């Protein structure tokens, strides 16, 4: 256990814990901090979350301030088990039981009609609440010890990539939060799948490790947001904006078959270098590029969606920390599993700068 600085409040303490079996005294310390209205970052299987008591409106407002997050972006409430959701919801759609049995604990968030117990600050005034039961032993132990619902967005400053290790949390939030439980790198690397169960058709608002195909084994009618004209109305989930995942340097995405995409990417990288710009490239480790004077952080093999998802945000942060002027990224169109989630996050980071090749 490393106590980083303990002199006064709002100095961020770090407690290092064993990911698979977190030390009970560290968990008790973090739980007490949450119960006292504090802000505690902790690892989940997806990304680090910044937790606060979901039932204390004032604490939730402090969390929004610490992150610099707009108040119209609702939070996910984390609980230890499916039994704990009853007080938080007004109606329990029949699908919840089957979904929970198959995917909880795990990287699936369900949007459900909320009860009056949940403060407006958590839901941004919506009549729905997003809930998940995380699988990470540290998250689970913390939720059990605190025995309260914990609202937790990703533990990054607003518009920075989500943190996948404790160092990322400190990069953004040191001195702005009370405690970080350092449980090492997270496993999945991208945020949970968000499934809205409040409409006529179950709709994935954000793709994640629980894929649409997996959801359809339980809910055959489930669909992805954006797949048809029903989505032309107002944005259902205000947090699902492109700026949410932006690195500091502008990112351009090269879409299409790998040959033409890599060729165009290499061409543009060479031109940017010739113009004196520092360039970072985000391509698979086995993608063949000619010799270029660019930064190329490791990402994982082209066919390995799990590896790429786990490395994606760390690689974006490495490029930002190196001070590159632009990032050129290859889209990975044929990845199975986490492929949809990777494509979604890259498109958001690109915010419209997509070049179709081939
Ligand atoms: O994996 C994750 O989900 C991580 C870990 C910490 O659990 N959390 C996370 O939280 O990614 P955040 O705040 O970065 O993203 C929450 C997403 C946002 O896109 C938000 O708009 C959506 O969930 N959301 C929350 N409440 C909602 C609601 N009532 N209706 C629709 N979308 C909602
Ligand atoms: Mg986030």
Coordinates of N, CA, C and O in Angstrom, one line a residue, residues 179-350:
X179 N -9.3 10.0 -3.4 CA -8.6 8.7 -3.3 C -8.7 7.9 -4.7 O -9.6 8.0 -5.4
X180 N -7.6 7.3 -4.9 CA -7.5 6.3 -6.1 C -7.1 5.0 -5.6 O -6.1 4.8 -4.9
X181 N -7.9 4.0 -5.9 CA -7.6 2.6 -5.6 C -6.8 2.1 -6.9 O -7.4 2.0 -8.0
X182 N -5.5 1.9 -6.8 CA -4.7 1.4 -7.9 C -4.8 -0.1 -8.0 O -4.1 -0.8 -7.2
X183 N -5.5 -0.6 -8.9 CA -5.6 -2.1 -9.1 C -5.0 -2.5 -10.4 O -5.4 -3.5 -11.0
X184 N -4.1 -1.7 -10.9 CA -3.4 -2.1 -12.2 C -4.3 -1.8 -13.4 O -5.3 -1.1 -13.2
X185 N -3.8 -2.2 -14.5 CA -4.5 -1.9 -15.8 C -5.9 -2.6 -15.8 O -6.0 -3.7 -15.3
X186 N -6.9 -1.9 -16.4 CA -8.2 -2.6 -16.6 C -8.1 -3.6 -17.7 O -7.2 -3.6 -18.5
X187 N -9.1 -4.5 -17.8 CA -9.0 -5.6 -18.7 C -9.5 -5.3 -20.1 O -8.9 -5.6 -21.1
X188 N -10.7 -4.8 -20.1 CA -11.4 -4.6 -21.4 C -10.9 -3.4 -22.1 O -10.5 -3.4 -23.3
X189 N -10.8 -2.2 -21.5 CA -10.1 -1.1 -22.0 C -11.1 -0.1 -22.6 O -10.7 1.1 -22.8
X190 N -12.3 -0.5 -23.0 CA -13.3 0.5 -23.5 C -14.5 0.4 -22.6 O -14.7 -0.7 -21.9
X191 N -15.4 1.4 -22.5 CA -16.5 1.5 -21.6 C -17.5 0.4 -21.9 O -17.6 -0.1 -23.0
X192 N -18.4 0.2 -20.9 CA -19.5 -0.8 -21.0 C -20.4 -0.6 -22.1 O -20.6 0.6 -22.6
X193 N -21.0 -1.6 -22.6 CA -22.2 -1.5 -23.5 C -23.3 -0.9 -22.8 O -23.7 -1.3 -21.7
X194 N -24.0 0.1 -23.4 CA -25.2 0.7 -22.8 C -26.4 0.3 -23.6 O -26.5 0.5 -24.8
X195 N -27.3 -0.4 -22.9 CA -28.5 -1.0 -23.5 C -29.7 -0.3 -22.9 O -30.0 -0.4 -21.7
X196 N -30.5 0.4 -23.8 CA -31.7 1.1 -23.3 C -32.9 0.2 -23.4 O -33.3 -0.3 -24.5
X197 N -33.5 -0.1 -22.2 CA -34.7 -1.0 -22.2 C -36.0 -0.2 -22.0 O -37.0 -0.8 -21.7
X198 N -35.9 1.1 -22.2 CA -37.1 1.9 -21.9 C -37.9 2.2 -23.1 O -39.0 2.7 -23.0
X199 N -37.4 1.9 -24.3 CA -38.2 2.1 -25.5 C -38.9 0.9 -26.0 O -38.9 -0.1 -25.3
X200 N -39.6 1.0 -27.2 CA -40.3 -0.2 -27.7 C -39.4 -1.3 -28.0 O -39.7 -2.5 -27.8
X201 N -38.2 -1.0 -28.6 CA -37.2 -2.0 -29.0 C -35.9 -1.8 -28.2 O -35.4 -0.6 -28.1
X202 N -35.4 -2.8 -27.6 CA -34.1 -2.7 -26.8 C -33.0 -2.2 -27.8 O -32.8 -2.7 -28.8
X203 N -32.4 -1.1 -27.4 CA -31.5 -0.4 -28.3 C -30.1 -0.2 -27.6 O -30.0 0.4 -26.5
X204 N -29.1 -0.6 -28.3 CA -27.7 -0.3 -27.8 C -27.3 1.1 -28.1 O -27.3 1.5 -29.3
X205 N -27.1 1.9 -27.0 CA -26.7 3.3 -27.2 C -25.2 3.5 -27.4 O -24.8 4.5 -27.9
X206 N -24.5 2.5 -26.8 CA -23.0 2.6 -26.9 C -22.5 1.1 -26.9 O -22.8 0.4 -26.0
X207 N -21.8 0.8 -28.0 CA -21.3 -0.6 -28.1 C -20.1 -0.8 -27.2 O -19.3 0.1 -26.9
X208 N -20.0 -2.1 -26.7 CA -18.9 -2.4 -25.7 C -18.6 -3.9 -25.8 O -19.0 -4.5 -26.8
X209 N -18.1 -4.5 -24.8 CA -17.6 -5.9 -24.8 C -18.8 -6.8 -24.9 O -18.7 -7.9 -25.4
X210 N -20.0 -6.5 -24.4 CA -21.2 -7.3 -24.6 C -21.7 -6.8 -25.9 O -22.3 -5.8 -26.1
X211 N -21.5 -7.7 -27.0 CA -21.9 -7.2 -28.3 C -23.4 -7.4 -28.6 O -24.1 -8.1 -27.9
X212 N -23.8 -6.8 -29.7 CA -25.2 -6.9 -30.2 C -25.5 -8.4 -30.4 O -26.6 -8.9 -30.0
X213 N -24.6 -9.2 -31.0 CA -24.9 -10.6 -31.2 C -25.1 -11.3 -29.9 O -26.0 -12.2 -29.8
X214 N -24.3 -11.0 -28.9 CA -24.5 -11.6 -27.6 C -25.8 -11.2 -27.0 O -26.5 -12.1 -26.4
X215 N -26.2 -9.9 -27.1 CA -27.5 -9.5 -26.5 C -28.6 -10.2 -27.2 O -29.7 -10.5 -26.6
X216 N -28.5 -10.4 -28.5 CA -29.6 -11.0 -29.3 C -29.8 -12.5 -28.9 O -30.9 -13.0 -29.2
X217 N -28.9 -13.1 -28.2 CA -29.1 -14.5 -27.7 C -30.2 -14.4 -26.6 O -30.9 -15.4 -26.3
X218 N -30.3 -13.3 -26.0 CA -31.4 -13.1 -24.9 C -32.5 -12.3 -25.5 O -33.7 -12.6 -25.2
X219 N -32.2 -11.3 -26.2 CA -33.3 -10.3 -26.8 C -33.1 -10.3 -28.3 O -32.4 -9.4 -28.8
X220 N -33.8 -11.2 -29.0 CA -33.6 -11.3 -30.5 C -33.9 -10.0 -31.2 O -33.3 -9.7 -32.3
X221 N -34.7 -9.1 -30.6 CA -35.1 -7.9 -31.3 C -34.1 -6.7 -31.1 O -34.2 -5.6 -31.7
X222 N -33.1 -6.9 -30.2 CA -32.2 -5.8 -29.9 C -31.5 -5.2 -31.1 O -31.2 -6.0 -32.1
X223 N -31.3 -3.9 -31.1 CA -30.7 -3.3 -32.3 C -29.7 -2.3 -31.8 O -29.7 -1.9 -30.7
X224 N -28.9 -1.8 -32.8 CA -27.9 -0.8 -32.5 C -28.4 0.6 -32.9 O -29.1 0.8 -33.9
X225 N -28.2 1.5 -32.0 CA -28.7 2.9 -32.3 C -28.0 3.4 -33.6 O -26.8 3.1 -33.8
X226 N -28.7 4.1 -34.4 CA -28.2 4.6 -35.6 C -28.4 3.7 -36.8 O -28.1 4.0 -37.9
X227 N -29.0 2.5 -36.6 CA -29.2 1.5 -37.7 C -30.4 1.8 -38.5 O -30.6 1.2 -39.6
X228 N -31.3 2.7 -38.1 CA -32.5 3.0 -38.9 C -33.1 4.4 -38.6 O -32.6 5.1 -37.7
X229 N -34.1 4.7 -39.3 CA -34.7 6.0 -39.3 C -35.3 6.4 -37.9 O -35.5 7.5 -37.6
X230 N -35.5 5.4 -37.1 CA -36.1 5.7 -35.8 C -35.2 6.6 -34.9 O -35.5 7.1 -33.9
X231 N -33.9 6.7 -35.4 CA -32.9 7.5 -34.6 C -32.8 8.9 -35.1 O -31.9 9.6 -34.6
X232 N -33.7 9.4 -36.0 CA -33.5 10.7 -36.5 C -34.0 11.8 -35.5 O -33.7 12.9 -35.6
X233 N -34.7 11.4 -34.4 CA -35.2 12.3 -33.4 C -34.0 12.8 -32.5 O -32.9 12.7 -32.8
X234 N -34.4 13.5 -31.4 CA -33.4 14.1 -30.5 C -32.5 13.0 -29.9 O -32.9 11.8 -29.7
X235 N -31.3 13.4 -29.6 CA -30.3 12.5 -28.9 C -30.9 12.0 -27.6 O -31.2 12.7 -26.7
X236 N -30.9 10.6 -27.5 CA -31.4 10.0 -26.3 C -30.4 10.1 -25.1 O -30.8 10.0 -24.0
X237 N -29.2 10.0 -25.5 CA -28.2 9.9 -24.4 C -27.2 11.1 -24.6 O -26.3 11.0 -25.5
X238 N -27.4 12.1 -23.9 CA -26.6 13.4 -24.2 C -25.1 13.2 -24.1 O -24.3 13.9 -24.7
X239 N -24.7 12.2 -23.3 CA -23.2 11.9 -23.2 C -22.6 11.3 -24.4 O -21.4 11.2 -24.5
X240 N -23.4 10.9 -25.3 CA -22.8 10.1 -26.5 C -22.4 11.1 -27.6 O -22.8 11.0 -28.7
X241 N -21.7 12.1 -27.2 CA -21.2 13.1 -28.2 C -19.8 12.8 -28.6 O -19.0 12.2 -27.8
X242 N -19.4 13.2 -29.8 CA -18.1 12.8 -30.3 C -17.0 13.4 -29.4 O -16.0 12.8 -29.2
X243 N -17.2 14.6 -28.8 CA -16.1 15.2 -28.1 C -15.8 14.4 -26.8 O -14.7 14.6 -26.2
X244 N -16.6 13.4 -26.5 CA -16.4 12.6 -25.3 C -15.1 11.9 -25.3 O -14.5 11.7 -24.3
X245 N -14.6 11.5 -26.4 CA -13.4 10.6 -26.5 C -12.2 11.3 -27.1 O -11.3 10.6 -27.6
X246 N -12.2 12.6 -27.2 CA -11.2 13.3 -28.0 C -9.8 13.3 -27.3 O -9.7 13.7 -26.2
X247 N -8.8 12.9 -28.1 CA -7.4 13.2 -27.6 C -7.2 14.7 -27.9 O -8.0 15.4 -28.5
X248 N -6.0 15.2 -27.4 CA -5.7 16.7 -27.6 C -5.4 17.0 -29.0 O -5.9 18.0 -29.6
X249 N -4.6 16.1 -29.7 CA -4.3 16.4 -31.1 C -5.5 15.9 -32.0 O -6.1 14.9 -31.7
X250 N -5.7 16.6 -33.1 CA -6.8 16.1 -34.0 C -6.5 14.7 -34.5 O -5.3 14.5 -34.9
X251 N -7.5 13.9 -34.6 CA -7.3 12.5 -35.1 C -8.0 12.3 -36.4 O -9.2 12.7 -36.5
X252 N -7.3 11.8 -37.4 CA -8.0 11.5 -38.7 C -8.0 10.0 -38.8 O -7.0 9.3 -38.6
X253 N -9.2 9.5 -39.3 CA -9.4 8.0 -39.4 C -9.4 7.6 -40.8 O -10.0 8.2 -41.7
X254 N -8.6 6.6 -41.2 CA -8.5 6.1 -42.5 C -9.3 4.8 -42.6 O -8.9 3.8 -42.1
X255 N -10.4 4.9 -43.3 CA -11.4 3.8 -43.4 C -11.2 3.0 -44.7 O -10.8 3.6 -45.7
X256 N -11.6 1.7 -44.7 CA -11.5 1.0 -45.9 C -10.5 -0.2 -45.8 O -9.9 -0.4 -44.8
X257 N -10.4 -0.9 -46.9 CA -9.4 -2.1 -46.9 C -8.0 -1.7 -46.5 O -7.6 -0.5 -46.8
X258 N -7.3 -2.6 -45.8 CA -6.1 -2.1 -45.1 C -5.0 -1.6 -46.1 O -4.3 -0.7 -45.8
X259 N -4.9 -2.3 -47.3 CA -3.9 -1.8 -48.3 C -4.0 -0.4 -48.6 O -3.1 0.4 -48.3
X260 N -5.1 0.1 -49.3 CA -5.3 1.5 -49.6 C -5.3 2.4 -48.4 O -4.8 3.5 -48.5
X261 N -5.9 1.9 -47.3 CA -5.9 2.8 -46.1 C -4.5 3.1 -45.6 O -4.2 4.3 -45.3
X262 N -3.7 2.1 -45.5 CA -2.3 2.3 -45.0 C -1.5 3.1 -46.0 O -0.7 3.9 -45.5
X263 N -1.8 2.9 -47.3 CA -1.0 3.6 -48.3 C -1.3 5.1 -48.2 O -0.4 6.0 -48.1
X264 N -2.6 5.5 -48.0 CA -3.0 6.9 -47.9 C -2.5 7.5 -46.6 O -2.0 8.6 -46.5
X265 N -2.6 6.7 -45.5 CA -2.1 7.1 -44.2 C -0.6 7.4 -44.3 O -0.2 8.5 -43.8
X266 N 0.1 6.6 -44.9 CA 1.6 6.8 -45.0 C 1.9 8.0 -45.8 O 2.8 8.8 -45.5
X267 N 1.2 8.2 -46.9 CA 1.3 9.4 -47.7 C 1.1 10.7 -46.9 O 1.9 11.6 -47.0
X268 N 0.0 10.7 -46.2 CA -0.4 11.9 -45.5 C 0.6 12.1 -44.3 O 0.9 13.3 -44.0
X269 N 1.1 11.0 -43.7 CA 2.1 11.2 -42.6 C 3.3 11.8 -43.2 O 3.9 12.7 -42.5
X270 N 3.8 11.4 -44.3 CA 5.0 11.9 -44.9 C 4.8 13.4 -45.2 O 5.7 14.2 -45.0
X271 N 3.7 13.7 -45.8 CA 3.4 15.2 -46.1 C 3.4 16.0 -44.8 O 4.0 17.1 -44.8
X272 N 2.8 15.5 -43.8 CA 2.7 16.3 -42.5 C 4.1 16.5 -41.9 O 4.5 17.5 -41.4
X273 N 5.0 15.4 -42.0 CA 6.3 15.5 -41.5 C 7.1 16.5 -42.4 O 7.9 17.3 -41.8
X274 N 6.9 16.5 -43.7 CA 7.6 17.4 -44.5 C 7.2 18.9 -44.2 O 8.0 19.8 -44.4
X275 N 6.0 19.1 -43.7 CA 5.6 20.4 -43.3 C 6.0 20.7 -41.9 O 5.6 21.8 -41.3
X276 N 6.8 19.8 -41.2 CA 7.3 20.1 -39.9 C 6.4 19.8 -38.8 O 6.6 20.2 -37.6
X277 N 5.3 19.0 -39.1 CA 4.4 18.6 -38.0 C 4.8 17.3 -37.4 O 5.3 16.4 -38.0
X278 N 4.6 17.2 -36.0 CA 4.9 15.9 -35.3 C 3.7 15.0 -35.5 O 2.5 15.5 -35.2
X279 N 3.9 13.8 -35.9 CA 2.8 12.9 -36.2 C 2.8 11.6 -35.4 O 3.9 11.1 -35.2
X280 N 1.7 11.3 -34.9 CA 1.5 10.0 -34.3 C 0.6 9.1 -35.1 O -0.3 9.6 -35.7
X281 N 1.0 7.8 -35.2 CA 0.1 6.9 -36.0 C -0.5 5.8 -35.0 O 0.2 5.3 -34.1
X282 N -1.7 5.5 -35.3 CA -2.4 4.5 -34.5 C -2.8 3.4 -35.4 O -3.9 3.4 -36.1
X283 N -1.9 2.4 -35.6 CA -2.2 1.3 -36.5 C -1.8 0.0 -35.7 O -1.1 0.0 -34.7
X284 N -2.3 -1.2 -36.3 CA -2.0 -2.4 -35.6 C -0.5 -2.7 -35.7 O 0.2 -2.2 -36.6
X285 N 0.0 -3.5 -34.8 CA 1.5 -3.8 -34.7 C 2.0 -4.5 -35.9 O 3.1 -4.3 -36.3
X286 N 1.1 -5.2 -36.6 CA 1.6 -6.0 -37.8 C 1.1 -5.3 -39.1 O 1.3 -5.8 -40.2
X287 N 0.6 -4.0 -39.0 CA 0.3 -3.3 -40.2 C 1.7 -2.8 -40.8 O 2.5 -2.2 -40.1
X288 N 1.8 -3.1 -42.1 CA 3.1 -2.7 -42.8 C 3.1 -1.3 -43.2 O 2.2 -0.9 -44.0
X289 N 4.0 -0.5 -42.7 CA 4.1 0.9 -43.1 C 5.6 1.1 -43.6 O 6.5 0.5 -43.0
X290 N 5.8 2.0 -44.6 CA 7.2 2.3 -44.9 C 7.9 3.0 -43.8 O 7.2 3.5 -42.8
X291 N 9.2 3.2 -43.9 CA 9.9 3.9 -42.8 C 9.4 5.3 -42.7 O 9.4 6.0 -43.8
X292 N 9.0 5.7 -41.6 CA 8.4 7.1 -41.4 C 8.9 7.6 -40.1 O 9.0 6.8 -39.1
X293 N 9.2 8.9 -40.0 CA 9.6 9.5 -38.8 C 8.4 9.9 -38.0 O 8.1 11.1 -37.9
X294 N 7.7 8.9 -37.4 CA 6.5 9.2 -36.6 C 6.5 8.4 -35.3 O 7.3 7.5 -35.2
X295 N 5.6 8.8 -34.4 CA 5.5 8.0 -33.2 C 4.4 6.9 -33.4 O 3.3 7.2 -33.9
X296 N 4.8 5.7 -33.0 CA 3.8 4.6 -33.3 C 3.7 3.7 -32.0 O 4.5 2.8 -31.9
X297 N 2.8 4.1 -31.1 CA 2.8 3.3 -29.9 C 2.2 1.9 -30.2 O 1.4 1.7 -31.1
X298 N 2.6 0.9 -29.4 CA 2.1 -0.5 -29.6 C 0.6 -0.5 -29.4 O 0.1 0.2 -28.5
X299 N -0.1 -1.3 -30.2 CA -1.6 -1.3 -30.1 C -2.1 -2.7 -30.0 O -3.2 -3.0 -29.5
X300 N -1.4 -3.7 -30.6 CA -1.9 -5.1 -30.7 C -2.0 -5.5 -32.1 O -1.9 -4.6 -33.0
X301 N -2.1 -6.8 -32.4 CA -2.1 -7.3 -33.7 C -3.5 -7.0 -34.4 O -4.5 -6.8 -33.7
X302 N -3.4 -6.9 -35.7 CA -4.6 -6.4 -36.5 C -5.9 -7.3 -36.2 O -7.0 -6.7 -36.2
X303 N -5.7 -8.6 -36.0 CA -6.9 -9.4 -35.8 C -7.3 -9.5 -34.3 O -8.3 -10.2 -34.0
X304 N -6.6 -8.9 -33.4 CA -6.8 -9.1 -32.0 C -7.6 -7.9 -31.4 O -7.0 -7.0 -30.8
X305 N -8.9 -7.9 -31.5 CA -9.7 -6.8 -31.0 C -9.5 -6.6 -29.5 O -9.5 -5.5 -29.0
X306 N -9.4 -7.7 -28.7 CA -9.2 -7.6 -27.3 C -8.0 -6.8 -26.9 O -8.0 -5.9 -26.1
X307 N -6.9 -7.1 -27.6 CA -5.6 -6.4 -27.4 C -5.7 -4.9 -27.8 O -5.3 -4.0 -27.0
X308 N -6.3 -4.6 -28.9 CA -6.4 -3.3 -29.4 C -7.3 -2.4 -28.4 O -7.0 -1.3 -28.1
X309 N -8.5 -3.0 -28.0 CA -9.3 -2.3 -27.1 C -8.6 -2.0 -25.8 O -8.7 -0.9 -25.2
X310 N -7.8 -3.0 -25.3 CA -7.2 -2.8 -24.0 C -6.1 -1.7 -24.1 O -5.8 -1.0 -23.1
X311 N -5.5 -1.5 -25.3 CA -4.4 -0.5 -25.4 C -4.9 0.8 -26.0 O -4.1 1.8 -25.9
X312 N -6.1 0.9 -26.5 CA -6.5 2.1 -27.3 C -6.3 3.4 -26.6 O -5.6 4.3 -27.1
X313 N -6.9 3.5 -25.4 CA -6.9 4.8 -24.7 C -5.5 5.2 -24.2 O -5.1 6.3 -24.2
X314 N -4.8 4.1 -23.7 CA -3.4 4.4 -23.3 C -2.5 4.9 -24.4 O -1.8 5.8 -24.3
X315 N -2.8 4.3 -25.6 CA -2.0 4.8 -26.8 C -2.3 6.2 -27.2 O -1.5 7.0 -27.5
X316 N -3.6 6.6 -27.1 CA -4.0 8.0 -27.3 C -3.4 8.9 -26.3 O -2.9 10.0 -26.7
X317 N -3.3 8.5 -25.1 CA -2.7 9.4 -24.0 C -1.2 9.5 -24.3 O -0.6 10.5 -24.0
X318 N -0.6 8.4 -24.7 CA 0.9 8.4 -25.0 C 1.2 9.4 -26.1 O 2.1 10.2 -26.0
X319 N 0.3 9.4 -27.1 CA 0.6 10.4 -28.2 C 0.3 11.8 -27.8 O 1.1 12.7 -28.1
X320 N -0.7 12.0 -27.0 CA -0.9 13.4 -26.4 C 0.2 13.8 -25.5 O 0.7 15.0 -25.7
X321 N 0.7 12.9 -24.7 CA 1.8 13.3 -23.8 C 3.1 13.6 -24.5 O 3.9 14.5 -24.1
X322 N 3.2 13.0 -25.7 CA 4.4 13.2 -26.5 C 4.3 14.5 -27.3 O 5.2 15.0 -27.9
X323 N 3.1 15.1 -27.3 CA 2.9 16.4 -27.9 C 2.8 16.4 -29.4 O 3.2 17.3 -30.1
X324 N 2.3 15.3 -29.9 CA 2.1 15.2 -31.4 C 1.1 16.3 -31.9 O 0.2 16.7 -31.1
X325 N 1.3 16.8 -33.1 CA 0.4 17.8 -33.6 C -0.9 17.1 -34.3 O -1.9 17.7 -34.4
X326 N -0.7 15.9 -34.7 CA -1.9 15.2 -35.3 C -1.7 13.7 -35.1 O -0.6 13.1 -35.0
X327 N -2.8 13.0 -35.1 CA -2.8 11.5 -35.0 C -3.5 11.0 -36.3 O -4.6 11.4 -36.6
X328 N -2.9 10.0 -36.9 CA -3.5 9.3 -38.1 C -3.8 7.9 -37.7 O -2.9 7.2 -37.2
X329 N -5.0 7.5 -37.8 CA -5.4 6.2 -37.2 C -6.1 5.4 -38.3 O -6.8 5.9 -39.2
X330 N -5.8 4.1 -38.3 CA -6.5 3.2 -39.2 C -7.7 2.6 -38.6 O -7.7 2.2 -37.4
X331 N -8.8 2.6 -39.3 CA -10.0 2.0 -38.8 C -9.8 0.5 -39.0 O -9.1 0.0 -39.9
X332 N -10.4 -0.3 -38.1 CA -10.3 -1.8 -38.1 C -11.6 -2.4 -38.5 O -12.3 -2.9 -37.6
X333 N -12.0 -2.4 -39.7 CA -13.4 -2.7 -40.1 C -13.8 -4.1 -39.9 O -15.0 -4.3 -39.7
X334 N -12.9 -5.1 -39.9 CA -13.4 -6.5 -39.8 C -13.2 -7.2 -38.5 O -13.4 -8.4 -38.4
X335 N -12.9 -6.4 -37.4 CA -12.7 -7.1 -36.2 C -14.0 -7.6 -35.6 O -15.0 -7.0 -35.6
X336 N -14.0 -8.8 -35.0 CA -15.1 -9.4 -34.4 C -15.2 -8.9 -32.9 O -14.3 -8.2 -32.5
X337 N -16.2 -9.2 -32.2 CA -16.3 -8.9 -30.8 C -16.2 -7.4 -30.5 O -17.2 -6.7 -30.8
X338 N -15.1 -7.0 -29.9 CA -15.0 -5.6 -29.5 C -14.8 -4.6 -30.7 O -14.6 -3.4 -30.5
X339 N -14.8 -5.2 -31.9 CA -14.6 -4.4 -33.1 C -15.5 -3.2 -33.2 O -15.1 -2.1 -33.6
X340 N -16.8 -3.4 -32.9 CA -17.8 -2.3 -33.0 C -17.5 -1.2 -32.0 O -17.6 0.0 -32.3
X341 N -17.0 -1.6 -30.8 CA -16.7 -0.6 -29.8 C -15.5 0.2 -30.2 O -15.4 1.4 -30.0
X342 N -14.5 -0.5 -30.7 CA -13.2 0.2 -31.2 C -13.6 1.2 -32.3 O -13.2 2.3 -32.2
X343 N -14.4 0.7 -33.2 CA -14.7 1.6 -34.4 C -15.5 2.8 -33.9 O -15.3 3.9 -34.3
X344 N -16.4 2.6 -32.9 CA -17.2 3.7 -32.4 C -16.3 4.7 -31.7 O -16.5 5.9 -31.9
X345 N -15.4 4.2 -30.8 CA -14.5 5.2 -30.1 C -13.6 5.9 -31.1 O -13.4 7.1 -30.9
X346 N -13.1 5.2 -32.1 CA -12.2 5.9 -33.0 C -13.0 7.0 -33.8 O -12.5 8.1 -34.1
X347 N -14.2 6.6 -34.2 CA -15.1 7.6 -35.0 C -15.4 8.8 -34.1 O -15.3 9.9 -34.6
X348 N -15.7 8.6 -32.9 CA -15.9 9.7 -32.0 C -14.7 10.6 -31.8 O -14.7 11.8 -31.8
X349 N -13.5 9.9 -31.7 CA -12.2 10.7 -31.5 C -12.0 11.5 -32.8 O -11.4 12.6 -32.8
X350 N -12.4 10.9 -34.0 CA -12.1 11.6 -35.2 C -13.1 12.7 -35.5 O -12.8 13.7 -36.2

